Tab-separated table of C-alpha atoms and ligand atoms in Angstrom:
chain	number	residue	atom	x	y	z
A	1	MET	CA	229.096	118.801	47.490
A	2	VAL	CA	228.337	117.512	50.982
A	3	TYR	CA	225.420	118.765	53.113
A	4	TYR	CA	224.544	118.902	56.626
A	5	GLY	CA	221.491	120.257	58.546
A	6	ALA	CA	221.223	122.287	61.355
A	7	ILE	CA	218.265	123.350	63.823
A	8	GLU	CA	217.949	126.274	66.326
A	9	ALA	CA	214.850	125.298	68.073
A	10	GLY	CA	213.305	128.049	70.032
A	11	GLY	CA	210.226	128.579	71.896
A	12	THR	CA	208.574	130.425	69.161
A	13	LYS	CA	210.353	129.375	66.011
A	14	PHE	CA	212.392	126.835	64.580
A	15	CYS	CA	215.219	128.077	62.483
A	16	CYS	CA	216.432	125.489	59.995
A	17	ALA	CA	219.247	125.410	57.781
A	18	ILE	CA	221.242	123.383	55.180
A	19	GLY	CA	224.971	123.983	55.318
A	20	ASN	CA	227.978	122.847	53.046
A	21	GLU	CA	231.104	121.158	54.050
A	22	HIS	CA	232.666	124.618	54.716
A	23	GLY	CA	230.091	125.277	57.485
A	24	GLU	CA	228.471	127.922	55.393
A	25	ILE	CA	224.502	128.069	55.341
A	26	VAL	CA	223.091	127.620	51.810
A	27	GLU	CA	219.356	127.536	52.529
A	28	GLU	CA	217.273	128.353	55.391
A	29	LEU	CA	213.791	127.841	56.444
A	30	THR	CA	211.854	129.273	59.535
A	31	ILE	CA	208.783	127.856	60.765
A	32	PRO	CA	206.496	128.301	64.082
A	33	THR	CA	206.966	126.449	67.059
A	34	GLU	CA	203.536	124.798	67.176
A	35	HIS	CA	202.632	121.267	68.264
A	36	PRO	CA	205.645	119.030	67.961
A	37	GLU	CA	204.103	116.871	65.263
A	38	LYS	CA	202.928	119.770	63.261
A	39	THR	CA	206.328	121.457	63.513
A	40	LEU	CA	208.281	118.468	62.418
A	41	ARG	CA	205.898	117.704	59.595
A	42	GLN	CA	206.968	121.002	58.174
A	43	LEU	CA	210.705	120.765	58.492
A	44	ILE	CA	211.241	116.902	57.574
A	45	PRO	CA	210.402	117.800	53.913
A	46	PHE	CA	213.061	120.882	53.840
A	47	PHE	CA	215.894	118.347	55.156
A	48	GLN	CA	214.940	115.624	52.729
A	49	THR	CA	215.223	117.979	49.506
A	50	TYR	CA	219.302	117.610	50.246
A	51	PRO	CA	221.155	114.447	50.962
A	52	ILE	CA	222.211	115.702	54.373
A	53	GLU	CA	224.837	113.511	56.159
A	54	ALA	CA	224.119	114.544	59.803
A	55	LEU	CA	221.971	117.011	61.519
A	56	GLY	CA	222.838	119.234	64.491
A	57	VAL	CA	220.175	120.596	66.956
A	58	GLY	CA	220.541	123.565	69.538
A	59	SER	CA	217.369	123.474	71.368
A	60	PHE	CA	215.470	125.451	74.111
A	61	GLY	CA	215.422	123.527	77.082
A	62	PRO	CA	215.719	122.072	79.518
A	63	ILE	CA	216.670	119.053	77.666
A	64	CYS	CA	218.531	115.698	78.304
A	65	VAL	CA	222.047	115.768	76.838
A	66	LYS	CA	223.191	112.540	78.959
A	67	GLU	CA	224.151	110.041	76.194
A	68	GLY	CA	223.027	106.351	77.153
A	69	ASP	CA	220.095	108.047	79.437
A	70	SER	CA	216.489	106.511	78.373
A	71	SER	CA	215.588	110.258	77.856
A	72	TYR	CA	218.593	111.346	75.943
A	73	GLY	CA	217.429	113.793	73.197
A	74	TYR	CA	214.048	114.537	74.890
A	75	ILE	CA	212.798	117.913	75.781
A	76	MET	CA	212.328	117.838	79.687
A	77	ASN	CA	210.351	119.949	81.962
A	78	THR	CA	209.326	122.893	79.939
A	79	PRO	CA	206.556	125.133	80.468
A	80	LYS	CA	205.367	124.544	76.886
A	81	ILE	CA	203.186	121.668	77.733
A	82	GLU	CA	202.969	119.974	74.233
A	83	TRP	CA	206.791	119.787	74.100
A	84	LYS	CA	207.257	118.337	77.616
A	85	HIS	CA	209.104	114.860	77.538
A	86	TYR	CA	208.780	115.091	73.634
A	87	PRO	CA	211.457	112.853	72.114
A	88	LEU	CA	212.987	115.345	69.719
A	89	ILE	CA	216.154	113.855	68.633
A	90	PRO	CA	214.934	110.128	68.474
A	91	GLU	CA	212.228	111.321	66.178
A	92	LEU	CA	214.509	113.483	63.909
A	93	GLU	CA	216.761	110.412	63.627
A	94	LYS	CA	213.923	108.132	63.019
A	95	GLN	CA	212.493	110.249	60.347
A	96	LEU	CA	215.609	111.527	58.670
A	97	GLY	CA	217.756	108.540	59.017
A	98	VAL	CA	220.923	110.372	59.927
A	99	PRO	CA	222.849	110.767	63.149
A	100	VAL	CA	221.670	113.948	65.211
A	101	SER	CA	224.007	115.922	67.677
A	102	PHE	CA	222.127	117.905	70.298
A	103	THR	CA	222.863	120.552	72.782
A	104	THR	CA	221.247	123.793	74.210
A	105	ASP	CA	220.788	126.817	71.837
A	106	VAL	CA	223.167	128.778	73.917
A	107	ASN	CA	225.771	126.403	73.839
A	108	ALA	CA	225.383	126.045	69.995
A	109	ALA	CA	225.587	129.683	69.862
A	110	ALA	CA	228.820	129.621	72.065
A	111	LEU	CA	230.384	126.953	69.480
A	112	GLY	CA	229.443	129.096	66.544
A	113	GLU	CA	231.268	132.185	68.007
A	114	LEU	CA	234.187	130.288	68.961
A	115	THR	CA	234.739	128.730	65.441
A	116	LYS	CA	233.399	131.414	63.106
A	117	GLY	CA	232.183	134.488	65.034
A	118	ALA	CA	233.494	136.924	67.958
A	119	ALA	CA	235.725	134.337	69.740
A	120	GLN	CA	237.704	133.055	66.894
A	121	GLY	CA	241.275	131.974	67.859
A	122	LEU	CA	240.343	131.208	71.373
A	123	THR	CA	239.468	127.892	73.239
A	124	SER	CA	236.867	128.956	75.826
A	125	CYS	CA	233.881	131.454	75.763
A	126	ILE	CA	230.426	132.014	77.095
A	127	TYR	CA	227.506	133.180	75.096
A	128	ILE	CA	224.500	134.550	76.787
A	129	THR	CA	221.294	135.596	75.455
A	130	VAL	CA	219.039	138.246	77.119
A	131	GLY	CA	215.827	137.906	75.585
A	132	THR	CA	212.328	136.277	76.488
A	133	GLY	CA	214.505	134.107	78.774
A	134	ILE	CA	218.144	134.477	79.785
A	135	GLY	CA	220.504	131.543	79.020
A	136	ALA	CA	223.990	131.055	78.505
A	137	GLY	CA	226.212	128.284	77.236
A	138	ALA	CA	229.931	127.663	77.558
A	139	ILE	CA	232.823	126.333	75.492
A	140	VAL	CA	235.685	125.002	77.883
A	141	LYS	CA	239.242	123.969	76.173
A	142	GLY	CA	237.339	123.811	72.964
A	143	GLU	CA	234.448	121.392	74.069
A	144	LEU	CA	230.887	122.311	74.827
A	145	LEU	CA	230.315	122.448	78.554
A	146	HIS	CA	227.866	119.612	79.427
A	147	GLY	CA	227.873	117.964	82.847
A	148	HIS	CA	225.318	115.682	84.761
A	149	SER	CA	222.937	117.839	82.506
A	150	HIS	CA	223.694	121.312	80.887
A	151	PRO	CA	224.528	124.600	82.563
A	152	GLU	CA	221.505	126.864	83.024
A	153	MET	CA	223.391	130.131	84.068
A	154	GLY	CA	220.274	132.343	83.281
A	155	HIS	CA	218.539	131.178	86.755
A	156	ILE	CA	221.498	131.957	88.900
A	157	LEU	CA	220.575	134.136	92.157
A	158	VAL	CA	221.634	137.923	91.988
A	159	ARG	CA	221.543	140.425	94.786
A	160	HIS	CA	218.325	142.301	94.527
A	161	HIS	CA	219.125	146.224	93.985
A	162	ALA	CA	218.345	148.362	96.838
A	163	SER	CA	216.097	150.445	94.512
A	164	ASP	CA	214.463	147.705	92.939
A	165	SER	CA	211.383	146.226	94.707
A	166	PHE	CA	210.131	144.128	91.747
A	167	ALA	CA	209.495	140.517	92.778
A	168	GLY	CA	210.708	138.912	89.401
A	169	VAL	CA	208.953	136.766	86.750
A	170	CYS	CA	210.790	133.448	86.881
A	171	PRO	CA	207.929	130.903	87.271
A	172	ALA	CA	210.732	128.533	89.142
A	173	HIS	CA	212.580	131.088	91.255
A	174	GLY	CA	210.822	134.438	91.083
A	175	SER	CA	213.861	136.832	91.335
A	176	CYS	CA	216.750	134.795	89.819
A	177	LEU	CA	218.662	136.490	86.767
A	178	GLU	CA	216.076	135.601	84.198
A	179	GLY	CA	213.279	136.755	86.783
A	180	LEU	CA	214.841	140.094	87.097
A	181	ALA	CA	216.526	141.049	83.962
A	182	SER	CA	214.905	139.175	81.097
A	183	GLY	CA	212.734	141.206	78.441
A	184	PRO	CA	209.559	140.209	79.955
A	185	ALA	CA	210.951	141.053	83.498
A	186	ILE	CA	211.806	144.869	82.256
A	187	GLU	CA	208.407	145.044	80.564
A	188	LYS	CA	206.470	144.068	83.793
A	189	ARG	CA	208.732	146.381	86.139
A	190	TRP	CA	208.623	149.485	83.931
A	191	GLY	CA	205.260	149.048	82.403
A	192	LYS	CA	206.370	149.185	78.813
A	193	PRO	CA	208.193	146.828	76.316
A	194	ALA	CA	211.978	146.929	76.557
A	195	LYS	CA	212.471	148.375	73.140
A	196	GLU	CA	210.318	151.350	73.758
A	197	LEU	CA	212.406	152.242	77.306
A	198	GLY	CA	215.481	153.306	75.194
A	199	GLU	CA	215.683	156.809	76.835
A	200	GLN	CA	215.187	155.840	80.258
A	201	GLU	CA	218.667	155.521	81.910
A	202	ALA	CA	217.432	154.197	85.172
A	203	VAL	CA	216.120	151.224	83.197
A	204	TRP	CA	219.628	150.237	81.716
A	205	ALA	CA	221.629	151.170	84.829
A	206	LEU	CA	219.618	148.467	86.584
A	207	GLU	CA	219.679	145.966	83.895
A	208	ALA	CA	223.432	146.421	83.619
A	209	ASP	CA	223.701	145.874	87.319
A	210	TYR	CA	221.996	142.562	87.394
A	211	LEU	CA	223.820	141.445	83.942
A	212	ALA	CA	227.143	142.438	85.595
A	213	GLN	CA	226.664	140.553	88.736
A	214	ALA	CA	225.898	137.324	86.427
A	215	LEU	CA	228.923	137.956	84.511
A	216	MET	CA	230.908	138.301	87.592
A	217	GLN	CA	229.935	135.003	88.787
A	218	TYR	CA	230.492	133.408	85.302
A	219	THR	CA	234.014	135.240	85.238
A	220	LEU	CA	235.056	133.639	88.758
A	221	ILE	CA	233.625	130.222	88.220
A	222	LEU	CA	234.761	129.568	84.623
A	223	SER	CA	237.189	132.160	83.982
A	224	PRO	CA	236.445	132.469	79.955
A	225	GLU	CA	238.467	134.150	77.627
A	226	ARG	CA	235.611	136.190	76.083
A	227	ILE	CA	231.899	136.725	76.906
A	228	ILE	CA	229.656	137.311	73.999
A	229	MET	CA	226.092	138.754	74.738
A	230	GLY	CA	223.255	138.589	72.249
A	231	GLY	CA	219.498	138.411	72.388
A	232	GLY	CA	216.750	141.175	71.834
A	233	VAL	CA	217.494	143.143	75.242
A	234	MET	CA	221.294	143.463	74.002
A	235	ASN	CA	220.094	145.564	70.949
A	236	GLN	CA	220.257	148.277	73.728
A	237	GLN	CA	223.979	149.020	72.817
A	238	GLN	CA	224.274	151.492	75.714
A	239	LEU	CA	224.230	148.556	77.952
A	240	PHE	CA	227.724	147.240	76.857
A	241	PRO	CA	229.643	150.115	78.524
A	242	LEU	CA	227.473	150.020	81.534
A	243	ILE	CA	227.987	146.155	81.944
A	244	ARG	CA	231.751	146.544	81.497
A	245	GLU	CA	232.058	149.344	84.173
A	246	LYS	CA	229.827	147.510	86.677
A	247	LEU	CA	231.702	144.362	86.251
A	248	ALA	CA	235.063	146.216	86.940
A	249	PHE	CA	233.474	147.716	89.957
A	250	TYR	CA	232.140	144.504	91.461
A	251	LEU	CA	235.375	142.473	90.559
A	252	ASN	CA	237.449	145.305	92.142
A	253	ASP	CA	240.769	144.125	90.493
A	254	TYR	CA	240.601	140.850	92.145
A	255	VAL	CA	241.081	138.879	88.789
A	256	ASP	CA	243.227	139.583	85.810
A	257	LEU	CA	241.058	140.232	82.834
A	258	PRO	CA	241.387	140.986	79.010
A	259	PRO	CA	240.531	144.732	78.165
A	260	LEU	CA	237.048	144.640	78.871
A	261	ASP	CA	235.844	146.239	75.517
A	262	THR	CA	237.345	142.946	74.135
A	263	TYR	CA	236.028	140.775	76.986
A	264	ILE	CA	232.388	141.520	76.719
A	265	VAL	CA	231.274	141.816	73.124
A	266	SER	CA	228.267	141.444	70.732
A	267	PRO	CA	227.859	138.422	68.643
A	268	GLY	CA	230.181	138.415	65.352
A	269	LEU	CA	227.467	136.110	63.604
A	270	GLY	CA	224.550	138.345	64.599
A	271	ASP	CA	221.416	136.109	64.991
A	272	LYS	CA	223.164	133.234	63.135
A	273	ALA	CA	225.380	132.122	65.911
A	274	GLY	CA	223.185	129.294	66.992
A	275	LEU	CA	222.275	128.066	63.809
A	276	THR	CA	226.000	128.205	62.708
A	277	GLY	CA	227.011	126.058	65.990
A	278	ALA	CA	224.366	123.609	65.122
A	279	LEU	CA	225.745	123.278	61.764
A	280	LEU	CA	229.532	122.708	63.181
A	281	LEU	CA	227.859	120.193	65.394
A	282	ALA	CA	226.396	118.078	62.437
A	283	MET	CA	229.918	118.197	60.690
A	284	GLU	CA	231.637	116.993	63.893
A	285	ARG	CA	229.068	114.393	64.349
A	286	LYS	CA	229.477	113.030	60.854
A	287	ALA	CA	233.111	113.119	61.163
A	288	ASN	CA	233.013	111.035	64.513
A	289	CYS	CA	230.711	108.581	62.774
A	290	SER	CA	232.955	108.113	59.823
A	291	GLN	CA	236.230	107.326	62.296
B	1	ADP	P1	213.632	134.968	72.095
B	1	ADP	O1	214.414	135.118	73.418
B	1	ADP	O2	212.244	134.678	72.155
B	1	ADP	O3	214.434	134.004	71.066
B	1	ADP	P2	214.689	137.588	71.484
B	1	ADP	O4	216.176	137.258	71.873
B	1	ADP	O5	214.559	138.555	70.406
B	1	ADP	O6	213.736	136.501	71.286
B	1	ADP	O7	214.193	138.242	72.539
B	1	ADP	C1	213.017	139.072	72.806
B	1	ADP	C2	212.781	139.797	74.115
B	1	ADP	O8	213.841	140.959	73.753
B	1	ADP	C3	211.433	140.585	74.356
B	1	ADP	O9	211.054	140.569	75.624
B	1	ADP	C4	211.597	142.076	73.583
B	1	ADP	O10	210.956	142.936	74.471
B	1	ADP	C5	213.087	142.210	74.013
B	1	ADP	N1	213.452	143.175	72.735
B	1	ADP	C6	213.459	142.726	71.403
B	1	ADP	N2	214.188	143.997	70.923
B	1	ADP	C7	214.530	144.746	71.660
B	1	ADP	C8	215.168	146.231	71.750
B	1	ADP	N3	215.346	146.678	70.586
B	1	ADP	N4	215.492	146.714	72.730
B	1	ADP	C9	215.352	146.111	73.949
B	1	ADP	N5	214.653	144.730	74.147
B	1	ADP	C10	214.262	144.194	73.067
B	2	ZN	ZN1	214.803	131.286	87.325
């Protein structure tokens, strides 16, 4: 049996998994995100219980994904002070002695969904999470989308709705998409946690407006074959038809799209999209090393 390791590194927890050569998760461990050294002290022994060949990591960001850069594999300018400029990947490589592949949490989720989830059989997709923050990753022609850095599609500018005077919660941009439509933005605007606002139609009409604006930009710029929407806020299933309707309204038949109920969908892998993608990255890394 051949084993690989996977980590979905989030702001509140690190989800760790061991997978087999079929990309199936065989064991999992979740640990809280604390001081980096404390977090690593807990996860290293877990990965040492199996003879893993490589590790894949999908991480919160911003992160440096530029191979050859002196900061490659570092967490960059995060508000989580203890993690700022932490050399996550170099540390994991050093302590585990295996090659490590690295991308954003949402890029990993997009890869997981394309390979084993809701976008199987396609060569492009976008995965967006609407949770504590908003982030989106993309696969283009079967490859993770990295550029000078990595996309940060959660921070795009959207048009403030005429009825909405909320200033937004993004520490960097105020009223960017994340500032206006993340879980904390909903809670601050309406005075209650998002999950307690399920019955209030105005909440979800406004939320769908902002998210549809974002999907319009993504559609126009990347032309993905499918958009997968996950994260805590998307548990409000009533958002899906509202977003599809608003997207159709904004695009106004200008571009050709697949039927909208197959274009905008829930994750096929539930909350395992990121971990599955990280595992696939580990397998790919090992295959590349062996060539
Ligand atoms: P994270 O983004 O921290 O990884 P989640 O994707 O679970 O975690 O997102 C957490 C956010 O989602 C919180 O702001 C929370 O209020 C919101 N949320 C969680 N569950 C629901 C729900 N059922 N309905 C609406 N919002 C929810
Ligand atoms: Zn922002």
